[in-house]
Amino acid sequence: MAPRVERRFGMTVDQVRCVGCSACVLACADENGVPEGHTRRWVSEVVRGRFPELTAEVWSDCCQHCDNPPCVSSCPTGASHVEPRTGTTQVHKERCTGCKACVASCPYDARYVHPDGYIDKCTLCLHRLERGERTACEAICPTSAILVGDLDDPSSEISRAVRSRHAKQQKLDGGTRPRFFLLQ
Amino acid sequence: MQVQDYAELSTTRANPHIDPALHIWGWEVPVYLFLGGLVAGLLVLNAYTVLTRRERELPAAARVFPVLGVPLLAVGLGALFLDLEYKLHVFRFYTTFQLSSPMSWGSWILLVVFATGGLAGLSAYVKSGWPLATFVRGLPFVGALERLADRHARGLAAANALLGVALGIYTGILLSGFAARPLWNTGLLGPLFLVSGLSTGAALGALLTRDSGERHTLLRLDLWLMLGEVVLLGLWLLGLLTGGEAARASSGLVLGGPYAAAFWTLVVAVGLAVPILLEVMALRGRWRQTLVAPALVLVGGLSLRFVLVYAGQHLGY
């Protein structure tokens, strides 16, 4: 079961607004010192149909900060954990052995092996949230497609967006209960 | 690679060993899973011999199996250690216990197996007359440990039987605990890897023993174990083929996809069909019993782990 948390931070990406410019990807890498050739954030594009009847869908993606994160339950050392004040999924790198059980457990393939040996992923800019700032990806987004906030607070902007828009979650079959929503 | 009805998915993500297909576990993990299963087999067969008082009938199982157990497990753990990306933090497995993590269970099971399997192994080794056995017996505490093992020989055997079964099952559950990897995501991998481990243990024993009666007993046992493995492999495939979309798609990896050649030749033909045929013919007196069958069983056991570990990473859902 999901551990008790004070707040449940989540993210929405508005697919009507997102143009796939990758500014968020670069801002994330810069803010968090993501090593060259690695990425905590990425842009996906799906093209469906047969030419010329095509539809395209684009969105910025990252760790889904699940309510029931398999990376936390599969971690043998407690390095992967749910941060109790924000409910975000984090890694204590001093406890990580680099066994990669969490990487295998993540249906979103949101984790990678940092060249220093520990497992790294999106922190939802925890250091910025703690200072009351917006995440680097949300702050840079030129179309304001990214929204981060407390899903437990019914009056927060993100809660209202998830309630009022068609909000799609990815890969629900694994029981991860992701807190990342695509607004359509 | 994902199983979805996408016409075409492109992504800017290109993390090493994650994209385009997950490949985080190389040769180290299947080698460890193979040796873990093999040692589980050796420990269980040794415990069976002690508990049923058949030491005379099965001399290698009584005296050689326990001596091999811990060193082979240590080699397996060495492979696992090489797989760790942050080797200095290996002690972190033992500063905690994580109830929901199969790998945490496994770390602690291994520690206890090292103690109980090591005790049985030490006691058998100092009595063996092998090189350095007398020297080792003279070392401090060894005499006391040997007396402890001998006084509680049956209790120790019972513990090794239970821990051997736990170790064998754990090598499968290590993979099956990931809902994100449908090829692995079934509890059947536990019994499959256990039975395969027992089978490779019996096969190694048949290769090593000098007693023809024991060899015959081990090979006949191995025949039953291989038949059990065929049933479990069949159920595993049936589960995938009758499962959801992701399970069905992942069955294609071993039935007709990139890992099909290795699966059908090395695991099914070399590891099961040929040795089963050879053993049945030997039992019916139509063929001489040779060491070909047990050697193939070892190849098959190693191949099973390689194919599953590699193929299972290939598809998510």
XYZ file of C-alpha atoms in Angstrom:
501
model
C 0.000 0.000 0.000
C 1.041 3.557 -0.569
C 2.701 5.132 2.457
C 1.054 8.070 4.232
C 2.107 11.373 2.740
C 1.360 14.999 3.633
C 0.769 16.096 0.059
C 0.469 14.236 -3.238
C 2.354 16.163 -5.872
C 1.549 15.240 -9.436
C 1.951 16.598 -12.938
C -0.281 17.305 -15.893
C 0.852 17.857 -19.464
C -1.695 19.612 -21.627
C -1.527 17.940 -25.034
C -3.478 20.758 -26.627
C -0.723 23.173 -25.627
C 2.411 20.984 -25.822
C 4.231 21.424 -29.123
C 7.105 19.054 -28.330
C 9.766 21.796 -28.326
C 11.933 20.004 -25.714
C 12.585 23.172 -23.705
C 11.510 21.216 -20.603
C 14.003 18.460 -21.415
C 16.862 20.949 -21.616
C 15.747 22.940 -18.567
C 15.560 19.716 -16.564
C 19.029 18.603 -17.648
C 20.463 22.016 -16.813
C 18.710 22.403 -13.460
C 19.522 18.895 -12.250
C 22.956 18.355 -13.798
C 21.705 15.365 -15.778
C 24.802 13.721 -17.312
C 25.458 13.964 -21.050
C 23.673 11.287 -23.061
C 21.092 10.673 -20.317
C 17.683 12.142 -19.711
C 15.165 12.381 -16.887
C 12.602 13.912 -19.198
C 11.753 13.253 -22.808
C 9.274 14.092 -25.550
C 7.248 11.345 -27.189
C 5.282 11.503 -30.383
C 2.788 8.994 -31.687
C 1.591 9.014 -35.265
C -1.474 6.882 -35.965
C -3.246 5.917 -39.131
C -2.204 5.460 -42.737
C -0.913 8.236 -45.007
C -2.511 10.681 -45.737
C -5.042 9.983 -42.941
C -2.685 10.625 -40.046
C -3.094 11.938 -36.542
C -0.190 12.937 -34.330
C -0.032 13.194 -30.582
C 2.884 14.766 -28.761
C 3.703 15.102 -25.084
C 6.499 15.685 -22.626
C 6.988 12.698 -20.331
C 8.885 11.719 -17.179
C 8.628 9.668 -13.957
C 4.935 9.343 -13.103
C 5.467 9.614 -9.315
C 3.023 6.751 -8.829
C 0.776 6.295 -5.808
C 1.819 2.644 -5.817
C 5.384 2.803 -7.132
C 6.840 -0.633 -8.055
C 10.336 0.878 -7.987
C 9.898 1.466 -4.244
C 8.430 -1.951 -3.432
C 11.095 -3.795 -5.446
C 14.061 -1.898 -3.979
C 16.056 -4.230 -1.700
C 17.756 -1.486 0.309
C 15.113 1.199 0.812
C 17.047 3.550 -1.494
C 13.959 4.055 -3.646
C 11.424 5.685 -1.373
C 8.376 7.906 -1.232
C 9.294 11.327 0.127
C 6.662 11.897 2.835
C 6.107 15.674 2.536
C 5.438 15.724 -1.202
C 4.581 12.084 -1.908
C 7.128 12.090 -4.717
C 9.273 9.044 -5.536
C 12.951 9.635 -4.776
C 16.277 7.778 -4.572
C 18.688 7.953 -1.622
C 21.840 7.603 -3.689
C 23.942 6.740 -0.635
C 21.799 3.629 -0.145
C 21.614 2.578 -3.803
C 23.638 -0.465 -4.882
C 22.802 -0.106 -8.568
C 21.120 -3.535 -8.648
C 18.619 -2.160 -11.194
C 15.564 -3.940 -9.742
C 13.744 -0.575 -9.837
C 14.692 -0.047 -13.489
C 13.227 -3.464 -14.362
C 10.095 -2.722 -12.320
C 9.216 0.619 -13.962
C 6.670 0.225 -16.787
C 7.476 3.774 -17.920
C 11.230 3.094 -18.208
C 11.681 6.404 -16.406
C 14.918 5.476 -14.632
C 18.487 5.190 -15.795
C 21.887 4.274 -14.407
C 23.828 7.415 -13.538
C 27.495 7.199 -14.637
C 28.403 7.469 -10.929
C 26.694 4.115 -10.332
C 23.425 4.960 -8.646
C 19.970 4.993 -10.223
C 18.682 8.400 -11.208
C 15.321 9.780 -12.288
C 13.034 12.832 -12.145
C 12.827 14.237 -8.594
C 9.955 16.551 -9.557
C 12.566 19.220 -8.698
C 12.046 18.437 -5.009
C 14.685 21.053 -4.098
C 12.632 23.713 -5.880
C 9.271 22.523 -4.507
C 10.747 22.802 -1.001
C 11.599 26.448 -1.701
C 8.063 27.014 -2.965
C 9.263 27.323 -6.556
C 7.913 25.680 -9.669
C 9.753 22.763 -11.274
C 12.293 23.658 -13.968
C 10.145 22.069 -16.689
C 6.993 23.870 -15.591
C 8.800 27.209 -15.275
C 10.395 27.063 -18.736
C 7.455 25.713 -20.728
C 6.705 28.414 -23.356
C 3.109 27.238 -23.845
C 2.360 26.614 -20.131
C 1.543 23.004 -20.966
C 3.115 21.615 -17.782
C 1.417 21.966 -14.426
C 2.695 20.619 -11.088
C 0.738 20.688 -7.847
C -0.897 18.925 -4.929
C -3.573 16.500 -6.095
C -4.876 16.160 -2.524
C -5.800 19.842 -2.429
C -9.157 20.062 -4.225
C -8.708 23.778 -4.878
C -5.265 23.500 -6.483
C -4.950 24.362 -10.145
C -3.854 20.804 -10.981
C -6.805 19.218 -9.145
C -9.215 21.472 -11.007
C -7.539 20.639 -14.319
C -7.704 16.883 -13.702
C -11.380 17.203 -12.684
C -12.531 19.435 -15.503
C -10.519 18.084 -18.445
C -10.281 14.645 -19.990
C -7.207 13.434 -18.106
C -5.479 10.301 -19.391
C -3.052 8.219 -17.324
C -0.538 5.922 -18.989
C -0.233 2.155 -18.469
C -2.740 1.557 -15.723
C -2.556 -2.242 -16.091
C 0.409 -2.597 -13.753
C -1.500 -1.125 -10.805
C 1.002 1.707 -10.415
C -1.674 4.426 -10.055
C 0.395 7.114 -11.789
C 0.073 10.757 -10.739
C 0.965 11.998 -14.207
C -1.969 13.061 -16.386
C -2.181 13.917 -20.060
C -4.879 16.556 -20.576
C -6.730 16.160 -23.851
C 9.833 -1.422 -27.067
C 6.213 -1.345 -25.938
C 3.163 -3.372 -26.781
C 0.595 -0.849 -27.869
C -1.521 -0.143 -30.886
C 0.756 2.678 -31.974
C 1.279 3.196 -35.608
C 4.608 4.760 -34.796
C 6.082 5.925 -31.527
C 9.141 8.125 -31.524
C 10.762 9.491 -28.434
C 13.696 11.729 -27.611
C 14.611 9.429 -24.732
C 17.812 7.521 -25.398
C 19.169 6.382 -22.042
C 21.924 3.759 -22.282
C 20.663 0.206 -21.562
C 17.061 1.480 -21.448
C 16.411 2.509 -25.050
C 15.447 1.312 -27.570
C 14.929 -1.891 -25.549
C 15.733 -2.510 -21.908
C 19.030 -4.312 -21.437
C 20.155 -3.658 -17.888
C 21.071 -7.228 -16.971
C 23.784 -8.971 -18.969
C 25.507 -12.358 -18.497
C 26.101 -11.847 -14.772
C 22.471 -12.331 -13.732
C 21.740 -15.584 -15.646
C 25.063 -17.050 -14.456
C 24.114 -16.201 -10.878
C 20.575 -17.593 -11.276
C 22.017 -20.802 -12.765
C 24.561 -21.303 -9.973
C 21.975 -20.385 -7.318
C 19.605 -23.028 -8.684
C 22.414 -25.576 -9.000
C 23.480 -25.025 -5.377
C 19.834 -25.241 -4.257
C 19.685 -28.625 -6.019
C 22.922 -29.837 -4.412
C 21.786 -28.775 -0.924
C 18.337 -30.353 -1.245
C 19.735 -33.640 -2.622
C 22.356 -33.747 0.155
C 19.684 -33.078 2.783
C 17.479 -35.810 1.284
C 20.388 -38.276 1.484
C 21.074 -37.427 5.133
C 17.418 -37.410 6.212
C 16.651 -40.769 4.551
C 19.964 -42.240 5.812
C 21.110 -43.223 2.323
C 24.700 -41.988 2.721
C 26.140 -45.343 1.651
C 23.937 -45.628 -1.377
C 24.573 -42.026 -2.443
C 28.170 -41.289 -1.408
C 28.700 -38.176 -3.577
C 25.395 -36.648 -2.525
C 26.371 -37.242 1.099
C 29.983 -36.064 0.996
C 30.733 -34.102 -2.191
C 27.538 -32.047 -2.749
C 27.811 -30.018 0.481
C 31.491 -29.232 -0.167
C 30.635 -27.842 -3.629
C 27.624 -25.839 -2.471
C 29.063 -22.737 -0.841
C 32.027 -22.280 -3.241
C 29.710 -22.481 -6.278
C 27.303 -20.062 -4.609
C 30.223 -17.730 -3.947
C 31.108 -17.775 -7.662
C 27.465 -16.964 -8.459
C 27.463 -14.099 -5.975
C 30.715 -12.887 -7.517
C 28.869 -12.620 -10.845
C 26.003 -10.790 -9.153
C 28.477 -8.420 -7.506
C 29.937 -7.609 -10.937
C 26.433 -6.630 -12.056
C 26.059 -4.007 -9.311
C 26.584 -0.485 -10.637
C 27.602 0.822 -7.205
C 29.753 -1.989 -5.842
C 30.935 -0.131 -2.730
C 27.335 -0.041 -1.502
C 26.912 -3.829 -1.554
C 26.707 -3.792 2.280
C 23.445 -1.841 1.964
C 21.637 -5.135 1.311
C 22.410 -6.037 4.927
C 21.581 -2.824 6.733
C 17.858 -3.322 6.121
C 15.122 -5.794 5.317
C 12.502 -4.784 2.755
C 9.435 -6.995 3.068
C 8.084 -6.237 -0.408
C 11.360 -6.732 -2.283
C 12.191 -10.267 -3.535
C 15.819 -9.203 -3.840
C 15.925 -8.283 -0.149
C 14.481 -11.690 0.783
C 17.080 -13.286 -1.480
C 19.980 -11.407 0.120
C 19.027 -12.661 3.574
C 18.280 -16.211 2.353
C 21.755 -16.284 0.786
C 23.339 -15.207 4.052
C 21.633 -18.038 5.978
C 22.469 -20.539 3.198
C 26.103 -19.518 3.527
C 25.928 -20.323 7.259
C 24.028 -23.637 7.181
C 25.327 -24.866 3.807
C 28.818 -23.778 4.811
C 28.605 -25.691 8.103
C 27.536 -28.900 6.338
C 30.222 -28.300 3.694
C 32.977 -27.703 6.236
C 32.066 -30.853 8.162
C 32.106 -32.928 4.951
C 35.317 -31.312 3.711
C 37.463 -31.954 6.786
C 36.450 -35.618 6.645
C 37.118 -35.921 2.907
C 40.847 -36.524 2.844
C 41.123 -33.951 0.049
C 44.075 -31.565 -0.194
C 44.382 -29.265 2.855
C 41.518 -31.060 4.685
C 43.781 -32.002 7.609
C 45.231 -28.495 7.684
C 41.764 -26.915 7.746
C 40.695 -29.251 10.535
C 43.606 -27.931 12.598
C 42.493 -24.305 12.275
C 40.903 -22.641 15.312
C 37.129 -23.210 15.763
C 36.958 -25.743 12.897
C 36.901 -28.687 15.299
C 34.105 -27.095 17.305
C 32.115 -26.287 14.170
C 32.550 -29.849 12.892
C 31.315 -31.282 16.208
C 28.355 -28.882 16.090
C 27.501 -29.983 12.528
C 27.839 -33.673 13.391
C 25.785 -33.432 16.570
C 22.939 -31.726 14.719
C 23.436 -33.431 11.344
C 19.735 -34.126 10.797
C 18.584 -30.714 11.965
C 21.182 -29.125 9.710
C 19.984 -31.266 6.792
C 16.378 -30.223 7.418
C 17.445 -26.563 7.461
C 19.427 -27.011 4.250
C 16.451 -28.700 2.585
C 14.151 -25.793 3.455
C 16.717 -23.140 2.574
C 17.635 -24.947 -0.652
C 13.983 -24.900 -1.717
C 13.720 -21.222 -0.713
C 16.875 -20.399 -2.677
C 15.679 -22.299 -5.764
C 12.266 -20.604 -5.723
C 13.788 -17.191 -5.053
C 15.937 -17.364 -8.212
C 12.671 -17.456 -10.184
C 10.728 -14.962 -8.064
C 13.555 -12.459 -8.518
C 12.374 -12.164 -12.130
C 8.659 -12.836 -11.688
C 8.102 -9.924 -9.315
C 8.000 -7.317 -12.089
C 4.538 -6.505 -13.442
C 6.311 -4.304 -15.993
C 7.919 -7.348 -17.709
C 5.106 -9.698 -18.764
C 7.356 -12.564 -19.904
C 8.522 -12.969 -16.285
C 5.428 -11.874 -14.428
C 4.131 -15.245 -13.215
C 4.759 -17.120 -9.984
C 5.346 -20.250 -12.111
C 8.942 -19.089 -12.587
C 9.525 -20.007 -8.905
C 8.769 -23.744 -9.234
C 10.231 -23.800 -12.775
C 13.595 -22.511 -11.589
C 13.475 -24.740 -8.494
C 12.840 -27.918 -10.520
C 15.441 -26.885 -13.074
C 17.895 -26.235 -10.219
C 17.243 -29.684 -8.722
C 17.687 -31.191 -12.186
C 21.054 -29.465 -12.761
C 22.129 -30.501 -9.232
C 21.334 -34.146 -9.965
C 23.079 -33.861 -13.355
C 26.253 -32.410 -11.841
C 26.177 -35.198 -9.234
C 25.862 -37.822 -11.985
C 28.886 -36.317 -13.726
C 30.983 -36.284 -10.562
C 30.163 -39.523 -8.761
C 32.409 -42.584 -9.129
C 29.677 -44.885 -7.851
C 27.703 -46.385 -10.758
C 24.697 -47.150 -8.533
C 24.505 -43.543 -7.402
C 24.897 -42.311 -10.977
C 22.000 -44.486 -12.037
C 19.816 -43.233 -9.152
C 20.643 -39.581 -9.906
C 19.998 -39.958 -13.627
C 16.650 -41.641 -13.013
C 15.707 -38.862 -10.599
C 16.851 -36.316 -13.180
C 14.538 -37.876 -15.763
C 11.538 -37.195 -13.495
C 12.762 -33.698 -12.783
C 13.141 -32.978 -16.521
C 9.600 -34.229 -17.141
C 8.421 -31.905 -14.370
C 10.310 -29.063 -16.003
C 8.600 -29.786 -19.340
C 5.205 -29.545 -17.617
C 6.129 -26.261 -15.897
C 7.588 -24.755 -19.092
C 4.400 -25.760 -20.921
C 2.210 -24.172 -18.228
C 4.312 -21.017 -18.340
C 3.840 -20.722 -22.111
C 0.143 -21.591 -21.796
C -0.252 -18.835 -19.208
C 1.374 -16.336 -21.557
C -0.621 -17.447 -24.607
C -3.944 -17.267 -22.741
C -3.052 -14.023 -20.945
C -3.651 -10.408 -21.853
C -2.236 -8.637 -24.857
C 1.138 -7.954 -23.282
C 1.564 -11.578 -22.145
C 0.650 -12.912 -25.575
C 3.002 -10.503 -27.295
C 5.868 -11.468 -24.998
C 5.298 -15.192 -25.617
C 6.218 -14.394 -29.217
C 9.748 -13.515 -28.081
C 10.518 -17.158 -27.304
C 8.029 -18.905 -29.583
C 8.850 -17.225 -32.855
C 10.729 -13.994 -32.231
C 14.345 -13.012 -31.646
C 14.923 -15.546 -28.844
C 13.046 -18.445 -30.449
C 16.137 -20.084 -31.964
C 17.972 -20.157 -28.634
C 14.843 -21.255 -26.769
C 13.936 -24.146 -29.055
C 17.450 -25.443 -29.700
C 19.296 -24.856 -26.427
C 16.512 -24.974 -23.835
C 13.987 -27.380 -25.366
C 16.023 -29.671 -27.653
C 19.503 -29.751 -26.076
C 18.413 -29.188 -22.479
C 15.285 -31.346 -22.294
C 14.239 -33.409 -25.345
C 17.599 -35.063 -26.100
C 18.542 -35.901 -22.482
C 15.002 -37.198 -21.801
C 15.233 -39.410 -24.897
C 18.705 -40.655 -23.938
C 17.614 -41.462 -20.384
C 14.435 -43.244 -21.438
C 16.427 -45.365 -23.912
C 19.035 -46.112 -21.230
C 16.316 -47.151 -18.761
C 14.814 -49.497 -21.337
C 18.240 -50.975 -22.006
C 18.338 -49.774 -25.605
C 21.214 -47.416 -25.054
C 24.226 -47.321 -22.791
C 23.955 -44.817 -19.967
C 26.552 -42.147 -20.734
C 27.440 -38.778 -19.310
C 26.080 -36.997 -22.384
C 22.601 -36.505 -20.901
C 23.697 -34.806 -17.634
C 26.168 -32.599 -19.519
C 23.320 -31.466 -21.798
C 21.109 -30.826 -18.752
C 23.696 -28.375 -17.415
C 23.862 -26.610 -20.800
C 20.042 -26.491 -20.873
C 19.786 -25.089 -17.342
C 22.225 -22.280 -18.103
C 20.503 -21.570 -21.438
C 17.075 -21.380 -19.781
C 18.296 -18.551 -17.535
C 20.088 -16.735 -20.348
C 17.072 -16.870 -22.656
C 14.615 -15.791 -19.964
C 16.736 -12.967 -18.553
C 17.540 -11.559 -21.991
C 14.122 -12.051 -23.603
C 12.162 -10.812 -20.569
C 13.807 -7.400 -20.742
C 12.873 -7.000 -24.375
C 9.167 -6.226 -23.952
C 7.217 -4.073 -21.532
C 3.489 -3.578 -21.726
